[in-house]
GROMACS .gro file of C-alpha atoms in nm:
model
  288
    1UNK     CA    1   1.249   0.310   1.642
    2UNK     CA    2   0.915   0.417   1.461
    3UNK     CA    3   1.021   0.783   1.380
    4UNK     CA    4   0.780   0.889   1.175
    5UNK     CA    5   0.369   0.867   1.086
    6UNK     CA    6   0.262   0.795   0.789
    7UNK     CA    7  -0.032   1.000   0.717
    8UNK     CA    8  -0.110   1.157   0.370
    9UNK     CA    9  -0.057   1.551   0.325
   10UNK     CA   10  -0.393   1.750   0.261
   11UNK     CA   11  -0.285   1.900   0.007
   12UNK     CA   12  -0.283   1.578  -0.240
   13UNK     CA   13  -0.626   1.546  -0.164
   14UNK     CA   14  -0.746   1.881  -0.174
   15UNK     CA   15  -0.653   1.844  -0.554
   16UNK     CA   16  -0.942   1.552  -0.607
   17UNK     CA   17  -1.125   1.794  -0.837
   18UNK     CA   18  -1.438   1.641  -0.933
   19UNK     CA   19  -1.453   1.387  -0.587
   20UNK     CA   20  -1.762   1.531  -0.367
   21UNK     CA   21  -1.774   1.298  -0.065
   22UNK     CA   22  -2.047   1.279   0.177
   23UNK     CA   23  -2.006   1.452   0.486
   24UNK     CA   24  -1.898   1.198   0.766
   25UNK     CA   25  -1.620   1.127   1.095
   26UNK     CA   26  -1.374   1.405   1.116
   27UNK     CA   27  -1.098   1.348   0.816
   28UNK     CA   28  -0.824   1.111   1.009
   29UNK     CA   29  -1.070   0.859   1.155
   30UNK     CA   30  -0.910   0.598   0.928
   31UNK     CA   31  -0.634   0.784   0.728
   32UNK     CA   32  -0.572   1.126   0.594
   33UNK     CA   33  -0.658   0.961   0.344
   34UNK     CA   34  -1.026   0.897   0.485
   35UNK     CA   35  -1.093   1.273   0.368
   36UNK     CA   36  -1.169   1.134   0.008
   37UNK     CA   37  -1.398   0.874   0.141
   38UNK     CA   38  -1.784   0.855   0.036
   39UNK     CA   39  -1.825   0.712   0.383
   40UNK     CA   40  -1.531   0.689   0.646
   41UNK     CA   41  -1.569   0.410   0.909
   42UNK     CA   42  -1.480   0.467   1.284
   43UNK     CA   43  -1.199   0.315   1.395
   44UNK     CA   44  -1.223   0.045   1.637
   45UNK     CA   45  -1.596  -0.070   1.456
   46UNK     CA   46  -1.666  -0.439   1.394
   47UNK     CA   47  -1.538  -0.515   1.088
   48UNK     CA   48  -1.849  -0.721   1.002
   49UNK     CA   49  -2.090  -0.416   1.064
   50UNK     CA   50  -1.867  -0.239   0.830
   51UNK     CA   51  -1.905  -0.525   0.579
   52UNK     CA   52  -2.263  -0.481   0.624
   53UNK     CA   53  -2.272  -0.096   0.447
   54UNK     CA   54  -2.072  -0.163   0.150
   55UNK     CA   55  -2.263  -0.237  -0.168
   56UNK     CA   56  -2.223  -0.590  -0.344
   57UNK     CA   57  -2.220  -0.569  -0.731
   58UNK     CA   58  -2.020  -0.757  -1.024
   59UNK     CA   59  -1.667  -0.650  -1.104
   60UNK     CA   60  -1.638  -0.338  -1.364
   61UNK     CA   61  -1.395  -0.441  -1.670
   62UNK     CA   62  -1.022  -0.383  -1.668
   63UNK     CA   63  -1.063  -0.160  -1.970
   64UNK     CA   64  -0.850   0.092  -1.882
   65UNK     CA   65  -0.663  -0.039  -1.606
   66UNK     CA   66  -0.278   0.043  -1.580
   67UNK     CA   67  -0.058   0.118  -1.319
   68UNK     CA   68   0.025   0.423  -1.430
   69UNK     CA   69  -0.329   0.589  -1.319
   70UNK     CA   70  -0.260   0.544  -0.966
   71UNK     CA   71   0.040   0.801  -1.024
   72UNK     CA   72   0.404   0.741  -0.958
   73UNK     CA   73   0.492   0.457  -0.804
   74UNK     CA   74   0.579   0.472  -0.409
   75UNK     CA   75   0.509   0.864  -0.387
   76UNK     CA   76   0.603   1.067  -0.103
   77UNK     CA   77   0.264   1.196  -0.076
   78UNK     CA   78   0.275   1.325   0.289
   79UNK     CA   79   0.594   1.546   0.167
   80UNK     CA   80   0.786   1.390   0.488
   81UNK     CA   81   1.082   1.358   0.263
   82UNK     CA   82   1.032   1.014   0.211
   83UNK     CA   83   0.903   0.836  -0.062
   84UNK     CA   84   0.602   0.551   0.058
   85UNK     CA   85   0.794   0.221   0.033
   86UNK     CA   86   1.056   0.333   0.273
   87UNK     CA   87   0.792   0.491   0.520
   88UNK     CA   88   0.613   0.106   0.479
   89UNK     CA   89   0.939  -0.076   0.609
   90UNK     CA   90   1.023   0.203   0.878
   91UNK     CA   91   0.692   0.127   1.025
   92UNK     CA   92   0.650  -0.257   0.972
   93UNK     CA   93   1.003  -0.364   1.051
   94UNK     CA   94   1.208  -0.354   1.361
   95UNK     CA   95   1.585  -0.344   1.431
   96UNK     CA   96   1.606  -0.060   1.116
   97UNK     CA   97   1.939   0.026   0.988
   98UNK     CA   98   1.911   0.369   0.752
   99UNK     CA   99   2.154   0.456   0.475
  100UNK     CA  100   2.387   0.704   0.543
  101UNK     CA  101   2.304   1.096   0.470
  102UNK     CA  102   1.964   0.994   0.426
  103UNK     CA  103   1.776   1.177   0.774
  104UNK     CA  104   1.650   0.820   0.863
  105UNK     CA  105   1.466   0.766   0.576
  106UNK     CA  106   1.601   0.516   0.336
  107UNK     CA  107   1.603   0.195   0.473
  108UNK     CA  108   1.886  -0.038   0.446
  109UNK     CA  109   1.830  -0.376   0.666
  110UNK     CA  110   1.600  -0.502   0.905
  111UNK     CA  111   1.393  -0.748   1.017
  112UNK     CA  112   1.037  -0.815   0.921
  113UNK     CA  113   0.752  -1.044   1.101
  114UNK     CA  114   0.578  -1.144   0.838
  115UNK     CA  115   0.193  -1.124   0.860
  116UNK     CA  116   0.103  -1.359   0.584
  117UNK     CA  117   0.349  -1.661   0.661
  118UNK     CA  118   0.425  -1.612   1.008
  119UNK     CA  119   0.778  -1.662   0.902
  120UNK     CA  120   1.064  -1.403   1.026
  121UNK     CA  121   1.202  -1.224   0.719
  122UNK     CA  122   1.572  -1.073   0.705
  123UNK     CA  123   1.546  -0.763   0.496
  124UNK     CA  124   1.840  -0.647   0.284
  125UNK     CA  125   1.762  -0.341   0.054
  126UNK     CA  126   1.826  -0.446  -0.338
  127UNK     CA  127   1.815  -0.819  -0.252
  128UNK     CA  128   1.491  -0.858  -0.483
  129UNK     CA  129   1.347  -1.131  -0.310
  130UNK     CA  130   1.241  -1.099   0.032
  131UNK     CA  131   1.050  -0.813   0.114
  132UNK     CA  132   0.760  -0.659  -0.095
  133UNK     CA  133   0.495  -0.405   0.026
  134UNK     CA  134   0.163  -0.518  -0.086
  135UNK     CA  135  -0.132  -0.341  -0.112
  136UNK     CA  136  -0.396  -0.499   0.103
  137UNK     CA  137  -0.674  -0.382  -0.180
  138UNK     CA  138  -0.498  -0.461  -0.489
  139UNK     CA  139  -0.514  -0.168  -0.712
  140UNK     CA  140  -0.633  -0.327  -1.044
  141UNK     CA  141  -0.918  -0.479  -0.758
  142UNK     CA  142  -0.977  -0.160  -0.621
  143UNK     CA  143  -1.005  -0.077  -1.011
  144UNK     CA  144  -1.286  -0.317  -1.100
  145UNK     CA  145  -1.484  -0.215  -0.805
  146UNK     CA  146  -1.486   0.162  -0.801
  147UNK     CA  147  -1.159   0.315  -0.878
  148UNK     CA  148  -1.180   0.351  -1.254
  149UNK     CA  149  -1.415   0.656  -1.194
  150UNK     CA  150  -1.184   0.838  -0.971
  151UNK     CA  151  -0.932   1.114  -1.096
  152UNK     CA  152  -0.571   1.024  -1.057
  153UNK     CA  153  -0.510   1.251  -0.734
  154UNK     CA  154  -0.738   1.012  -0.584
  155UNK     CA  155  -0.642   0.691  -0.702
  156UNK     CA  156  -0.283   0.814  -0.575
  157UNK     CA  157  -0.406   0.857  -0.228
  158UNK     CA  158  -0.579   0.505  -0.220
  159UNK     CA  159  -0.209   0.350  -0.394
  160UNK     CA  160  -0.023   0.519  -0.073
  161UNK     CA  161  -0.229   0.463   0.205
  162UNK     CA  162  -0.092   0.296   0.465
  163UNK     CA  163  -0.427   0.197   0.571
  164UNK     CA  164  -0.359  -0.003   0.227
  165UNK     CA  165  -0.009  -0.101   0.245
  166UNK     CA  166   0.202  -0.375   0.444
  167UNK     CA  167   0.517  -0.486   0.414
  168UNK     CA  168   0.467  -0.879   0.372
  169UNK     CA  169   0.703  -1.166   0.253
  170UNK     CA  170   0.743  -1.133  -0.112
  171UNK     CA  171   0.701  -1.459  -0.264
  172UNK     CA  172   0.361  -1.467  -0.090
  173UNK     CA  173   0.260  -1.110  -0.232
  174UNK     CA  174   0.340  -1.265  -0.532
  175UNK     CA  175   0.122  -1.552  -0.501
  176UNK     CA  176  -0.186  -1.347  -0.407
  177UNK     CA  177  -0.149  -1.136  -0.741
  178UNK     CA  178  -0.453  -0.919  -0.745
  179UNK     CA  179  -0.659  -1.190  -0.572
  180UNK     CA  180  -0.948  -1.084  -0.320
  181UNK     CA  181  -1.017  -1.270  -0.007
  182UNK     CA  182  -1.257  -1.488  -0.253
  183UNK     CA  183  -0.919  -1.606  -0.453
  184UNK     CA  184  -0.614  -1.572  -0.172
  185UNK     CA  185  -0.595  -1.547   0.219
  186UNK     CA  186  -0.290  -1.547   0.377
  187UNK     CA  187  -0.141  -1.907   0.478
  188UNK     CA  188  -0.107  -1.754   0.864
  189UNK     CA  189  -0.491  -1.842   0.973
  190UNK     CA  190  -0.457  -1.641   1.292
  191UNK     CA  191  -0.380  -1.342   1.062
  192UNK     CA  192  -0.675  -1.348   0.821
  193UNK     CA  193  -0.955  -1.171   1.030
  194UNK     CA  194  -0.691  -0.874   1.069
  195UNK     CA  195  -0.664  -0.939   0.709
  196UNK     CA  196  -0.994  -0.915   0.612
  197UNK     CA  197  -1.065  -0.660   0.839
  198UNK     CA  198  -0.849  -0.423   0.674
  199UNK     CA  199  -1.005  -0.470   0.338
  200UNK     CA  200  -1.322  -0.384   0.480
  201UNK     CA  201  -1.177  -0.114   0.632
  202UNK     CA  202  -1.003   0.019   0.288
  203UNK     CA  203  -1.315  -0.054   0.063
  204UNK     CA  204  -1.564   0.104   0.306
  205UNK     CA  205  -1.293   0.430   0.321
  206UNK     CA  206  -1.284   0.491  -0.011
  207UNK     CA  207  -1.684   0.409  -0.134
  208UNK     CA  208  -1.573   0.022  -0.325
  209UNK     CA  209  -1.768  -0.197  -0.329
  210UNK     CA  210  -1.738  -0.583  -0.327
  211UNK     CA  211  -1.830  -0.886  -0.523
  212UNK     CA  212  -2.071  -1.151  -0.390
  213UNK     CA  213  -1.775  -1.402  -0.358
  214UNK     CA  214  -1.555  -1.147  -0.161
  215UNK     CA  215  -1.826  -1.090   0.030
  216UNK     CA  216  -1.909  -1.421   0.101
  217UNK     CA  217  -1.558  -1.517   0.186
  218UNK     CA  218  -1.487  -1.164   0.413
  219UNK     CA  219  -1.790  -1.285   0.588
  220UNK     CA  220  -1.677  -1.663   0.676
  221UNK     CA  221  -1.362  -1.513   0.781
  222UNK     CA  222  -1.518  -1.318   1.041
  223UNK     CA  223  -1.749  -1.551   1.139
  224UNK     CA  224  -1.446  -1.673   1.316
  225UNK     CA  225  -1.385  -1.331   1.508
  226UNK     CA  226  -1.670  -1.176   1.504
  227UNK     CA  227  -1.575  -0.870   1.719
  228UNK     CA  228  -1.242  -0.846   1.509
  229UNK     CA  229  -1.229  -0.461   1.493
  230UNK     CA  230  -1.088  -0.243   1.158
  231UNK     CA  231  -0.810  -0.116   1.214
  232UNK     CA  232  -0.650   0.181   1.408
  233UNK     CA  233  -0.656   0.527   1.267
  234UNK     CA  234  -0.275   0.594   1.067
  235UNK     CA  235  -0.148   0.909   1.294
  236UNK     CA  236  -0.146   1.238   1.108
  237UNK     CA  237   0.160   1.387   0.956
  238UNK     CA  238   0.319   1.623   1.266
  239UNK     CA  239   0.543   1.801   1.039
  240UNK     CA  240   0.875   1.788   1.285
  241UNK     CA  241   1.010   1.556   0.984
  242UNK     CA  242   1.301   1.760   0.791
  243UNK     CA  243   1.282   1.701   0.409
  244UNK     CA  244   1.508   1.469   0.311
  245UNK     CA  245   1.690   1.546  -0.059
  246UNK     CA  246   1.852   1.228  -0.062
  247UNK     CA  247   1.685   0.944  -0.311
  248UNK     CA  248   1.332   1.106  -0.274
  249UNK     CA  249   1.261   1.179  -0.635
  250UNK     CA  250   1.041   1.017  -0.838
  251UNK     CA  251   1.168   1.043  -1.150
  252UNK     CA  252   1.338   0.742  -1.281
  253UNK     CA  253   1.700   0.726  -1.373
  254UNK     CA  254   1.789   0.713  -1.723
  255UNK     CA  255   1.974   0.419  -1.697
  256UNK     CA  256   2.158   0.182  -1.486
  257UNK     CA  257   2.495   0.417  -1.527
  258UNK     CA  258   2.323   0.693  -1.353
  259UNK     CA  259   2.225   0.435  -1.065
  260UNK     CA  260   2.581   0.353  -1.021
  261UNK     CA  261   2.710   0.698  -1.018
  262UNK     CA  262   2.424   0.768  -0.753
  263UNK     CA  263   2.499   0.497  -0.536
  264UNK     CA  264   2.120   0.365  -0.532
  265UNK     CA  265   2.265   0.011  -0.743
  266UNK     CA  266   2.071  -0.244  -0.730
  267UNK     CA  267   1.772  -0.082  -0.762
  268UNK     CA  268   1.463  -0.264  -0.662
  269UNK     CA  269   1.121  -0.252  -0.768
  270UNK     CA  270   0.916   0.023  -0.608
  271UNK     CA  271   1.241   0.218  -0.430
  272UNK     CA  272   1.315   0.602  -0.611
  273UNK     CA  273   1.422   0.637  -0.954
  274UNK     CA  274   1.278   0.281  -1.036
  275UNK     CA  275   1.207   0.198  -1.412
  276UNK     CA  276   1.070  -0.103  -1.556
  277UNK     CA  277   1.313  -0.080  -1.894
  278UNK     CA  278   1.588  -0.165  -1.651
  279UNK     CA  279   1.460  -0.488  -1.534
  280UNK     CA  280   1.529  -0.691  -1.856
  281UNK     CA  281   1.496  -0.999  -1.674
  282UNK     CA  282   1.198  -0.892  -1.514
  283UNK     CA  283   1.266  -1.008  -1.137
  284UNK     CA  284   1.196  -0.675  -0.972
  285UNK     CA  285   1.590  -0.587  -0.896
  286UNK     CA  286   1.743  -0.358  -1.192
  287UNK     CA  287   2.137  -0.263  -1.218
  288UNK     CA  288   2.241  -0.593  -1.034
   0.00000   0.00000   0.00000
């Protein structure tokens, strides 16, 4: 059951001091996140008339570049009670099972149809190697082609945008690193002009712009397809969702003591409470 939307909250993006965009659709056209765009497409557009407005320059250096300046990881940015990741798998995975206590927020198991493989993906919270929610734009991409100017309440809108976010096997998120569509596609052909058309989609949303060779690779893509549409507009956020208190916060635990005595052990990469210091082995689960 798909319980919930996943559109961002104004009020993160009414704090993008210093962000003037250009007047354009009616904010939600995309995203709520579309009301930082320079120029928002309309849903349901070609994606290779989109391709055709965004600017092609080099990539901008990484000087600068850290996670940490797209804000905390997996935000609950739409105040819905729960954090991004777990609003991700609610809507990309079917057959759900929530934790306990947790208002249908947290979720547990399920089953995942992978986009990128094709393959079908048993999801098990804490397992640490199945399920990963990638970001379609890779944020040290989005980065080198526009992001580094932005102020952080914007960059955190672009990091939890589910126009920007699927849930997707996770060795293959793995694999495509920070690539563009010049470097990875996904190995599921019949997936890449949805693929590419979401990138379009994202980029042209938030003013990026592209390099020659993602251009010229977005473009052979959808000479395949090329009425392949961006994608649908996320719905906005209704507001009938109670706040959840359970495993929402975003600070990290202390250690992996405090994630036993919470109940949230093992703690994987991205979920509440996550901290880097407690993966010494560095395979994205923590407190095994």
């Amino acid at each position: 059951m798909k319980h919930r939307s996943l559109g961002l909250a104004a009020l993160v993006l009414l704090g993008t001091v210093g962000c003037q965009p250009a007047a354009g659709p009616a904010p939600g056209a995309v995203s709520e996140a579309g009301q930082v765009s320079v120029s928002t497409p309309a849903a349901g557009q070609a994606a290779v008339d989109v391709l055709a407005t965004l600017p092609v320059k080099g990539r901008a250096p990484t000087t600068g570049y850290d996670r940490d300046e797209f804000g905390a990881t997996w935000a609950d940015v739409d105040r819905n009670g729960c954090d991004t990741r777990n609003d991700v798998l609610a809507r990309d995975l079917v057959d759900e099972v929530f934790r306990a206590g947790t208002q249908n927020c947290v979720v547990e198991t399920g089953t995942l149809a992978d986009p990128y493989t094709g393959a079908t993906i048993a999801f098990e919270k804490g397992d640490g190697s199945s399920v990963d929610i990638d970001h379609v734009v890779a944020l040290s991409n989005g980065w080198q082609t526009g992001a580094f100017a932005w102020d952080e309440a914007r960059r955190t809108a672009f990091a939890n945008d589910p126009l920007n976010l699927l849930a997707v096997d996770y060795a293959a998120n793995r694999q495509k690193g920070d690539g563009d569509a010049a470097t990875w596609l996904p190995s599921a052909r019949g997936y890449r002009c949805a693929y590419v058309a979401r990138q379009v989609a994202v980029k042209a949303t938030y003013g990026l712009w592209v390099t020659q060779a993602e251009h010229d690779a977005i473009a052979r893509v959808l000479d395949t397809c090329p009425a392949e549409p961006i994608p649908a507009p996320a719905p906005a956020v209704d507001g009938s969702a109670e706040p959840s208190t359970a495993e929402t916060s975003t600070e990290p635990f202390p250690n992996c003591e405090a994630v036993r005595a919470a109940g949230a052990a093992p703690l994987h990469r991205g979920d509440p409470g996550w901290s880097d210091r407690m993966d010494g082995d560095g395979d994205g689960t923590a407190c095994e």
